[in-house]
Structure formats: C-alpha cells, structure tokens
Tab-separated table of C-alpha atoms and ligand atoms in Angstrom:
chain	number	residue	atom	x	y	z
H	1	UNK	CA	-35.018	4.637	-38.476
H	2	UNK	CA	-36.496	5.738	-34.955
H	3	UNK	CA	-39.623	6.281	-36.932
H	4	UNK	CA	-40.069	2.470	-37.628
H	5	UNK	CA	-39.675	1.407	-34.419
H	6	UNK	CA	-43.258	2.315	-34.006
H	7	UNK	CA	-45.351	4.743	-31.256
H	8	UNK	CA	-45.156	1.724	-28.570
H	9	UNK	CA	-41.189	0.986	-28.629
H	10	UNK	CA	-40.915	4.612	-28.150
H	11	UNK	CA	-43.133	5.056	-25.164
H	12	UNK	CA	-41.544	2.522	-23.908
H	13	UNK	CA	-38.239	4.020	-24.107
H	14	UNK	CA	-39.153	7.022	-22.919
H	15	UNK	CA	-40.782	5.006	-20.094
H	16	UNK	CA	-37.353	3.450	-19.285
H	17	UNK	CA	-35.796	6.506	-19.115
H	18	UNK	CA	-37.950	8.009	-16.764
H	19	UNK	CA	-37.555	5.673	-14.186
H	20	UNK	CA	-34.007	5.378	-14.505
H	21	UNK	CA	-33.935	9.314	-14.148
H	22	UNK	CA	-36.430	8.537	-11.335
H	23	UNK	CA	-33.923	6.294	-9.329
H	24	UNK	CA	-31.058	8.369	-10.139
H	25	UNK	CA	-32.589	11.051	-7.772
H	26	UNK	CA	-33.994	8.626	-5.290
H	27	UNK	CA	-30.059	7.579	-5.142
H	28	UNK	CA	-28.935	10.888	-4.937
H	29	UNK	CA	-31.080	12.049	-2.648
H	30	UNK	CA	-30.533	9.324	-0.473
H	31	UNK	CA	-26.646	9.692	-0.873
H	32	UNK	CA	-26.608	12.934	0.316
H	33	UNK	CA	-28.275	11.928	3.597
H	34	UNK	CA	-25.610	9.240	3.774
H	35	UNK	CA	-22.874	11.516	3.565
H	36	UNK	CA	-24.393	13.715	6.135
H	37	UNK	CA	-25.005	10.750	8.564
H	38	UNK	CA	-21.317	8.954	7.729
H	39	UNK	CA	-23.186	5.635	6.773
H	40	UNK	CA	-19.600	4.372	4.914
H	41	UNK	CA	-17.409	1.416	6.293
H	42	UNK	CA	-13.691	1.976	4.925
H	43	UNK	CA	-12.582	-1.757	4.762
H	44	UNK	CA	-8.606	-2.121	4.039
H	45	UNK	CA	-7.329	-4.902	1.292
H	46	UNK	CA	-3.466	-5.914	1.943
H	47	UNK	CA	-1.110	-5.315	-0.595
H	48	UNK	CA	1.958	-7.867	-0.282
H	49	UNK	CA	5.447	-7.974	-1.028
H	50	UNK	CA	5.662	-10.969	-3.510
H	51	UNK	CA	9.137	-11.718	-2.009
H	52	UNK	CA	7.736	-12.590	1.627
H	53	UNK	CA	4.138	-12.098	1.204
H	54	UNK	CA	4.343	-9.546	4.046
H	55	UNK	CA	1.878	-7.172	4.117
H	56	UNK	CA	3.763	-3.639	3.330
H	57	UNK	CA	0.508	-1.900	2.599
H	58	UNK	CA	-3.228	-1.783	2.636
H	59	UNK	CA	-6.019	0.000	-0.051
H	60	UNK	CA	-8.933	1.981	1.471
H	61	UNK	CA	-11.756	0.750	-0.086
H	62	UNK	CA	-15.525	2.716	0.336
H	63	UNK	CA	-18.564	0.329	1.666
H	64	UNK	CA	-21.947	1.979	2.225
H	65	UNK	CA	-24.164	0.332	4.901
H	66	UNK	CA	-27.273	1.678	3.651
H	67	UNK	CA	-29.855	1.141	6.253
H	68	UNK	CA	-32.257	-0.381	4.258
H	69	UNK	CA	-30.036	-2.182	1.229
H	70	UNK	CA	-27.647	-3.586	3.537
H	71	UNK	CA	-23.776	-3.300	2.440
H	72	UNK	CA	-23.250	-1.451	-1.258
H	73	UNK	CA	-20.237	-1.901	-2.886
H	74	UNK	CA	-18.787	0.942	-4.976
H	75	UNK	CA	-19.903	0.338	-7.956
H	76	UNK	CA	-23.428	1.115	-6.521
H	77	UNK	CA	-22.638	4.276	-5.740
H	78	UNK	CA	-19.482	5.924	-6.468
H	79	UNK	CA	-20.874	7.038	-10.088
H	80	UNK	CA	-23.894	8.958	-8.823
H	81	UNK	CA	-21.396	10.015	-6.241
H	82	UNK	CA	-18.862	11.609	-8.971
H	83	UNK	CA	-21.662	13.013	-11.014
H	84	UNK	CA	-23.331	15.268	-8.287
H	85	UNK	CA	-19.868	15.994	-6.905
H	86	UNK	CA	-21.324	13.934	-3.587
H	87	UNK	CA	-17.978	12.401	-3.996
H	88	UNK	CA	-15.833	15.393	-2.638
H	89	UNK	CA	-17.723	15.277	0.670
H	90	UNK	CA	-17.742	11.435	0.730
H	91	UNK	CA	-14.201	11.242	0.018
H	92	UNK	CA	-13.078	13.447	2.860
H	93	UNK	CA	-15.098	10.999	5.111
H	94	UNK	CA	-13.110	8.382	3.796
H	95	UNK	CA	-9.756	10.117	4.352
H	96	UNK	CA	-10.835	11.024	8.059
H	97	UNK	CA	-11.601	7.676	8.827
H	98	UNK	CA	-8.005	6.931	7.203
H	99	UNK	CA	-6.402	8.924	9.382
H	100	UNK	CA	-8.192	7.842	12.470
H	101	UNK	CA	-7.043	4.397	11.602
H	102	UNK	CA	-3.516	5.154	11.087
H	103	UNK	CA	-3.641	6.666	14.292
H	104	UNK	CA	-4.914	3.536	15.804
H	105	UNK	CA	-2.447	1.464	14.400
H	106	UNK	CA	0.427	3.259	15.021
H	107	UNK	CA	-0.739	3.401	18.712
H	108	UNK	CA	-1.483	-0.639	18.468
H	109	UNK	CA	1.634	-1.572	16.727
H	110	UNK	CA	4.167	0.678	17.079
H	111	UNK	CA	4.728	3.337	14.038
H	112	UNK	CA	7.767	0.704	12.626
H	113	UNK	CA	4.683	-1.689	11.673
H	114	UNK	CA	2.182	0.700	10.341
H	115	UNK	CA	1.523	-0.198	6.908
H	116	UNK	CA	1.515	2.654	4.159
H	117	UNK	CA	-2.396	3.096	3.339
H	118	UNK	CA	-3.445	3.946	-0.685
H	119	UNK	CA	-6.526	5.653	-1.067
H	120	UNK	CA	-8.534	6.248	-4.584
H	121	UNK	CA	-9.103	9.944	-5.845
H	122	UNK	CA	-11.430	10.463	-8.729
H	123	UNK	CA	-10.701	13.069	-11.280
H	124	UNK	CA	-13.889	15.056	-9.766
H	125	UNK	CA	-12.126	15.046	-6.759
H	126	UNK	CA	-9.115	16.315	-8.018
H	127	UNK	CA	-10.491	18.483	-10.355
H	128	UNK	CA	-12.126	20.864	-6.848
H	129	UNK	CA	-10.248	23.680	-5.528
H	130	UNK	CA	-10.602	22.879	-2.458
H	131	UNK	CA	-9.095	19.374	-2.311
H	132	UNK	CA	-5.235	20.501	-2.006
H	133	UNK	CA	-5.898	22.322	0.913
H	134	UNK	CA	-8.338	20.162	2.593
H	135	UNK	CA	-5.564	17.061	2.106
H	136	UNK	CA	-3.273	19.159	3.546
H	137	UNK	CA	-5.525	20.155	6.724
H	138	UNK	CA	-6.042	16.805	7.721
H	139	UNK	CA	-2.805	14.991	6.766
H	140	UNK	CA	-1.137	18.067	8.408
H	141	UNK	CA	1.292	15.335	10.173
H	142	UNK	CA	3.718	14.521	8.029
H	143	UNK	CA	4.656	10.771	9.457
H	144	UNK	CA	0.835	10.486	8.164
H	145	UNK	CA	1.476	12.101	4.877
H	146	UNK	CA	4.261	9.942	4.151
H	147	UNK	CA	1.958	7.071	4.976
H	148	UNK	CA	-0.702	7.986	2.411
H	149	UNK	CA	-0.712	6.554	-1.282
H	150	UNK	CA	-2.908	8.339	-3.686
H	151	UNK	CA	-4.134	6.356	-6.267
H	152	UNK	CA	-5.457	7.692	-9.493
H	153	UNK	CA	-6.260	6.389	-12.664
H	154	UNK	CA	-4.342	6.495	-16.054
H	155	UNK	CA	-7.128	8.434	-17.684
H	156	UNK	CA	-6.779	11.140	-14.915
H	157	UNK	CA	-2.733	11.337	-16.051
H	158	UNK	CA	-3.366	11.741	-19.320
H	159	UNK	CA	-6.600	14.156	-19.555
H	160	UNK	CA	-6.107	18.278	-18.687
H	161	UNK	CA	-2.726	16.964	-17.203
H	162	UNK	CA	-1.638	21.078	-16.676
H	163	UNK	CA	-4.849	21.452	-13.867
H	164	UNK	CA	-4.590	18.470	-12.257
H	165	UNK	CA	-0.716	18.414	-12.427
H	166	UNK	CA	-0.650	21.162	-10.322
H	167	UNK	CA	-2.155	19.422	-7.792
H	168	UNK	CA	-0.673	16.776	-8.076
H	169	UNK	CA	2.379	18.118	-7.902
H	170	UNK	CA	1.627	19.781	-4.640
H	171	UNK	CA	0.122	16.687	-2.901
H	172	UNK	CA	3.789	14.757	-3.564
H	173	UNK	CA	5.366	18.411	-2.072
H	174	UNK	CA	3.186	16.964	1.324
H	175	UNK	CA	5.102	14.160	1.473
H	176	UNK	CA	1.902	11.717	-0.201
H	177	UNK	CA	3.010	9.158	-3.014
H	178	UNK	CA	1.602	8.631	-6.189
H	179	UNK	CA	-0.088	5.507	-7.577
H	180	UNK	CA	-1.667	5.060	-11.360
H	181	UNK	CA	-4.047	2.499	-10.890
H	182	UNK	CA	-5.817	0.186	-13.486
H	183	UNK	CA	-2.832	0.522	-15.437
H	184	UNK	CA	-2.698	-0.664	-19.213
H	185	UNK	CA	-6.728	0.171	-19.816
H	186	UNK	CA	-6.182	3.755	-20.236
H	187	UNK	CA	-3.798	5.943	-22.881
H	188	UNK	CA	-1.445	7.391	-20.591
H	189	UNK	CA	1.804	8.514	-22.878
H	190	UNK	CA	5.111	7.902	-22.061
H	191	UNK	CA	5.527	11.596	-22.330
H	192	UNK	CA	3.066	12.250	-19.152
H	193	UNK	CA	3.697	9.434	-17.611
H	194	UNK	CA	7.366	10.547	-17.189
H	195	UNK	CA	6.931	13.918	-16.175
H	196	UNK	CA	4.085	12.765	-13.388
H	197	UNK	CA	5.698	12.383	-9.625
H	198	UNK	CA	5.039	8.729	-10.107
H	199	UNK	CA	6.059	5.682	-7.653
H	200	UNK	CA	4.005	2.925	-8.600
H	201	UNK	CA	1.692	1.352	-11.058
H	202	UNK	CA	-0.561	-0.521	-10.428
H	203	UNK	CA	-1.393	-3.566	-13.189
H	204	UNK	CA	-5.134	-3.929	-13.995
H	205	UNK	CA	-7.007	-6.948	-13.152
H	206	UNK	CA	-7.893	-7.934	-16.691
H	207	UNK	CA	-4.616	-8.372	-17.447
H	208	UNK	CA	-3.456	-10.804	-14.282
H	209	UNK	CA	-6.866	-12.869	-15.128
H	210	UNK	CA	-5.860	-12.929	-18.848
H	211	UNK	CA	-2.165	-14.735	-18.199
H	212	UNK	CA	-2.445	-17.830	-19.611
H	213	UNK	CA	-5.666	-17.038	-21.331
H	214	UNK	CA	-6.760	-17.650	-25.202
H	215	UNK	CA	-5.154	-14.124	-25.629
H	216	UNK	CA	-2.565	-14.499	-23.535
H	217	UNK	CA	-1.326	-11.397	-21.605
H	218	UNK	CA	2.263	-12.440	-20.262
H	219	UNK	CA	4.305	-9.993	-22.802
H	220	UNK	CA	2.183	-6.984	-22.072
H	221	UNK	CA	2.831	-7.365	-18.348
H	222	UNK	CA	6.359	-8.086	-19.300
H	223	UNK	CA	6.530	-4.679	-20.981
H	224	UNK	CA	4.641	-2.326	-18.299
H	225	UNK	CA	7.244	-3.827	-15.505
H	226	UNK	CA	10.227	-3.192	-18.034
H	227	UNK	CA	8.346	0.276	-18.370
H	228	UNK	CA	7.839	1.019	-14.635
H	229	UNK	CA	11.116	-0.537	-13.668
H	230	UNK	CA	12.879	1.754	-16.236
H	231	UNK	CA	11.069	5.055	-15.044
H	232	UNK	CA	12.389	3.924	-10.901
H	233	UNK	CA	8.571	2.909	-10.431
H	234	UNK	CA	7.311	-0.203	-8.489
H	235	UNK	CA	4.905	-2.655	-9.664
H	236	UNK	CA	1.702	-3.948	-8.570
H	237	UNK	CA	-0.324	-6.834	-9.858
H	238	UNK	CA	-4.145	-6.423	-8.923
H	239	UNK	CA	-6.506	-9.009	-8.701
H	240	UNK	CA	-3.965	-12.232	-8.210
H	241	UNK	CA	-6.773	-14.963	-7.319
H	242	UNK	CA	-4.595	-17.896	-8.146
H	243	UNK	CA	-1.295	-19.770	-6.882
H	244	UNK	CA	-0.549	-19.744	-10.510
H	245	UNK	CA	-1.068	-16.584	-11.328
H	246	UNK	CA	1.093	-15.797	-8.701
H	247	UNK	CA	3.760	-17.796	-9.788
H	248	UNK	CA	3.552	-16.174	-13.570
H	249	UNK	CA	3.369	-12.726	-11.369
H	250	UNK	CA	6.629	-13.092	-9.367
H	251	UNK	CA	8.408	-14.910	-12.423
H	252	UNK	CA	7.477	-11.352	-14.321
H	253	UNK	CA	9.210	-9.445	-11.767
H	254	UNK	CA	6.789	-7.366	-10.205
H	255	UNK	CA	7.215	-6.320	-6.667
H	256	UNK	CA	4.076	-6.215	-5.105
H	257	UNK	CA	0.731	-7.869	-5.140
H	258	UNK	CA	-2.710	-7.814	-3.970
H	259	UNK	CA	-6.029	-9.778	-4.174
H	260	UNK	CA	-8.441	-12.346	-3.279
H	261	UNK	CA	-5.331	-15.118	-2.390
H	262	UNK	CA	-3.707	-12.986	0.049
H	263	UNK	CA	-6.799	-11.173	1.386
H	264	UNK	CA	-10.145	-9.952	0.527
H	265	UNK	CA	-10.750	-6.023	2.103
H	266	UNK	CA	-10.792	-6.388	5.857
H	267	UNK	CA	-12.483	-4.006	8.119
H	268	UNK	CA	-9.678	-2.232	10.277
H	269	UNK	CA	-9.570	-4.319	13.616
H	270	UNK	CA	-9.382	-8.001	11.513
H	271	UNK	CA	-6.762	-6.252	9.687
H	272	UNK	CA	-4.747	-4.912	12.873
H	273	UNK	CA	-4.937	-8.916	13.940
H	274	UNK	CA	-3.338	-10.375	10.596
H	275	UNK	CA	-0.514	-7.602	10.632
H	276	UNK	CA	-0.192	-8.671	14.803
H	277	UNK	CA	0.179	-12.509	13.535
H	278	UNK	CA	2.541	-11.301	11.219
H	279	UNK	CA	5.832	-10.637	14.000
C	1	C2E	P1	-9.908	-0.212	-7.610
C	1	C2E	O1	-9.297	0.992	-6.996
C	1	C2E	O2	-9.277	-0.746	-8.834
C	1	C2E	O3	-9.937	-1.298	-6.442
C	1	C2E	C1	-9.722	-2.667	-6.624
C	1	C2E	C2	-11.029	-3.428	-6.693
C	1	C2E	O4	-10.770	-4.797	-6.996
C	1	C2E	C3	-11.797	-3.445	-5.360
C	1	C2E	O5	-13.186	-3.469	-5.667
C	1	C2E	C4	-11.351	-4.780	-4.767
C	1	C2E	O6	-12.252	-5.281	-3.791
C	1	C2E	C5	-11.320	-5.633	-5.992
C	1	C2E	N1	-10.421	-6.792	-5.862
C	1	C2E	C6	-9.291	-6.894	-5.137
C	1	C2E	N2	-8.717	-8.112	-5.295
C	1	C2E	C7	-9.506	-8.789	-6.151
C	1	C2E	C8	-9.440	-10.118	-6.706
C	1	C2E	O7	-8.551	-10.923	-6.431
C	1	C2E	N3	-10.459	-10.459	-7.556
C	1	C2E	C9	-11.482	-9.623	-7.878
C	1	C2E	N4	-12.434	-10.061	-8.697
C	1	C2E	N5	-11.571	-8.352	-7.361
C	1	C2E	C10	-10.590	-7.962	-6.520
C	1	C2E	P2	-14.241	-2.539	-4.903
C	1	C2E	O8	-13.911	-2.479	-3.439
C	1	C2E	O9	-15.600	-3.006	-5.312
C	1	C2E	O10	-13.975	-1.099	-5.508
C	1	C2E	C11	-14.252	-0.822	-6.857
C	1	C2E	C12	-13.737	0.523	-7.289
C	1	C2E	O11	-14.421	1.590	-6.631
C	1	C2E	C13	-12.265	0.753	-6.956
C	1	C2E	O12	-11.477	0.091	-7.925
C	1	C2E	C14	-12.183	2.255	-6.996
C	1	C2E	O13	-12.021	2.708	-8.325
C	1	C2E	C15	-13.556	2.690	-6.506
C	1	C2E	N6	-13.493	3.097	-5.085
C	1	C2E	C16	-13.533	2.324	-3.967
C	1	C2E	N7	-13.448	3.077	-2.846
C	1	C2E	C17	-13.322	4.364	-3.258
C	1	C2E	C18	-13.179	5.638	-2.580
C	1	C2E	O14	-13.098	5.732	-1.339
C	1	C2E	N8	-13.098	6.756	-3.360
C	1	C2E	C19	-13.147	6.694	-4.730
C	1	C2E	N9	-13.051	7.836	-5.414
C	1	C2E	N10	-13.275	5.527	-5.394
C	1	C2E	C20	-13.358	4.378	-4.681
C	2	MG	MG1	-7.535	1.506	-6.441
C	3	MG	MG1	-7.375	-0.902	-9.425
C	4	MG	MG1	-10.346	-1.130	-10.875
C-alpha cells in the first residue's frame, strides 16, 4: 500500500518528519535553557467548596514566559518536557516556587487562611529515584507537607502500581495528600484504586461539559461520587464553566469544584487579594 502512494507522497512524508524532529530539538534545546534560567510563572486556579463557594484550595499550574513566544501554556511544553525527563528539573522549580508561596501566604494571612495547594506529578516524575527524597528536602516542614496535594493521573494508579506505590506510599508517610486527577478517562480498577492512599478524585472535564449533552453524562458522575464517597474520598468537579452546570454539580453531591466560573489560574499576589476579600 505505501508503494502506491507514489515517490512524491513519500518525500513528502519524510519531509514532514524531519522538521517535526527538527523542532522537537529546537524545543528541547530551548527548554533546557529555560529550566536553567527559571523562565516558568506558577499561576494558582481556586478550587471551591460548592457549599459556600469559599476557596479551600488552589492548583499549581506551569506557565512558560518564553522570551520570544510570549506566555506557553502546558500543553506546549510539558510533553517534550516528560520525554527528555526536562520535567524532573522543571517540576522541582515548580514545587520551590510552591513553597515560597505558601510561605508568603501564611506570613500575609495568617497560617488559619492558607489554602491547601495541589500540584501535578507526571508518571516520569514519579517514576525517578530521586523524587521521594527531593519532596522530602524541600517540604521538610511538615505544616507545608500537610498543605501539599499531589495530583496524579488514573493511568499513573493503574500502570507498574508496585514502583510507583512505593512512592507513593512514602509521600502520604510526609504528611502530602493524594489526588487522582482526570478521573473517569483512564482504567483505574477498583482493586488499585482501593489499596492507593487516596483522598480525592478529581472528575474530568469532559464529563462536567457533557451533563446535559446528546450523551448525557449525569449517571456516570452519579456513580464516581457514590464510588469516591463509598471509599471516604472527596469529590471534585473540573472544568464547571456554567451556573448550570453548577447546579447539576452540587445536586450530584460532589464537594468541591473548580473552573472558569469561580476563577481562571491567578498569579499568586491576585490570588492572595481574592482569599483577603474573602473574611
Ligand atoms: P490538569 O491538571 O487537568 O489541569 C486542569 C486544566 O484545566 C488547566 O489547564 C486549567 O487551566 C484548565 N481549566 C480549569 N478550569 C477550566 C474550565 O472551566 N474550562 C476549561 N476549558 N479549562 C479549565 P492548563 O493550565 O493548560 O494545564 C494543562 C495540563 O498540564 C494540566 O491538566 C496538567 O496535566 C499539566 N500541568 C500543568 N502544570 C503542570 C506542572 O507543573 N507539572 C506537570 N507535571 N504537569 C502540569
Ligand atoms: Mg491537575
Ligand atoms: Mg485535571
Ligand atoms: Mg486535564
């Protein structure tokens, strides 16, 4: 079949690939001088209580103010950052900054007011021998430990769950808690799922922008709070955009939420002013 595709189509191809390969290192290499310059904002998104709509905790979310490009979202770079491993660097950055921040507001509004923080780990990141020990060097406080949410996604729970149990297992011994996120898109069994040190899960986007939708996606939320609920876990819808989607959130019982109606992610100061206003 490649044969009839003719000479042309695959020159072209091989074209293609060549200067995708061709910006993959022109990413990378510019990546790594990121990481050794600290070009990353860490901008905080609230997550609320859907009884009050008080702000009970934020996620750390990775911005990269190229020089150049201007402000990169994740998406631009957090792949080529887990394939060359430029991730475990980059992620220490981003729990530094973290922990700067906490101290900040804990300073600014006393430590009763300082709002737990959930950070993302990749399985790369997990997966490095290192990364116990260097949580535990810089969340050596534990009134900062207790304030840090991992969160990690379902496919992470599920795959090589004996390695990266471990470590998990000795993060929650620090005092950090445990979040799946994107819940529902992965294959997590109930089996791991119950033996993980799990607090919360964390209720993927598609399925809060699918309530009400041709395929409607009310029962399957239904079912992962009566899950989560069942296994002493909270619950927290992602991506909630919409007065009525919150209203078919809080009817479905879950506990927390967190997206564009409450807040979009907030560098740290504009976020230290909405949890002041907040008395
Ligand atoms: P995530 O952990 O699932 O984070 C939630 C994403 O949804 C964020 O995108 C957030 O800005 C976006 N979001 C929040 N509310 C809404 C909403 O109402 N509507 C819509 N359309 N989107 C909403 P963001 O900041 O682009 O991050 C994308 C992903 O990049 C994250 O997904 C996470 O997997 C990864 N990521 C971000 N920062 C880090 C980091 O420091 N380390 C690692 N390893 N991964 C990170
Ligand atoms: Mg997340
Ligand atoms: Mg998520
Ligand atoms: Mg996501």
């Amino acid at each position: 079949r490649a044969k009839s595709l003719g000479r042309g189509r695959h020159a072209l191809f091989d074209e293609d690939m060549h200067l995708r390969a061709l910006n993959r290192l022109a990413v990378e290499s510019d990546l790594r001088r990121a990481v050794e310059r600290d070009e990353f904002e860490v901008l905080f998104q609230p997550i609320v209580s859907l009884d009050d709509q008080r702000v009970v905790a934020v996620e750390a979310l990775a911005r990269w103010l190229h020089p150049e490009r201007g402000l990169l979202s994740p998406a631009e770079f957090i792949p080529v950052a887990e394939e060359t491993g430029l991730i475990v660097p980059l992620g220490r950055l981003v729990l530094q900054r973290i922990v700067a921040t906490l101290g900040d507001w804990r300073r600014e509004l006393g430590p009763e007011r300082v709002p737990r923080v959930s950070v993302n780990v990749s399985r790369v990141q997990l997966r490095h021998p290192d990364f116990v020990a260097s949580v535990r060097e810089l969340v050596a406080d534990p009134q900062v430990a207790s304030h840090l949410n991992l969160e990690i996604t379902e496919s992470v729970v599920v795959q090589d769950a004996a390695t990266e149990g471990r470590a998990l297992d000795d993060l929650v011994d620090l005092g950090l808690h445990l979040h799946v996120d994107d819940f529902g898109t992965g294959y997590s069994s109930l089996a791991t799922l119950h033996e993980m040190p799990i607090s919360t899960l964390k209720i993927d986007r598609s399925f809060i922008t699918g309530l009400g939708g041709r395929r409607d996606t009310t029962e399957v939320i239904r079912a992962i709070v009566a899950l989560g609920h069942n296994l002493d876990m909270e619950i927290v819808a992602e991506g909630i955009e919409t007065e009525e989607q919150l209203a078919a959130i809080q009817a479905l019982g879950c506990d927390l939420g967190q997206g564009y109606l409450f807040a979009r992610p907030l560098p740290a100061g504009h976020l230290m002013d909405r949890l002041h206003q907040e008395v």
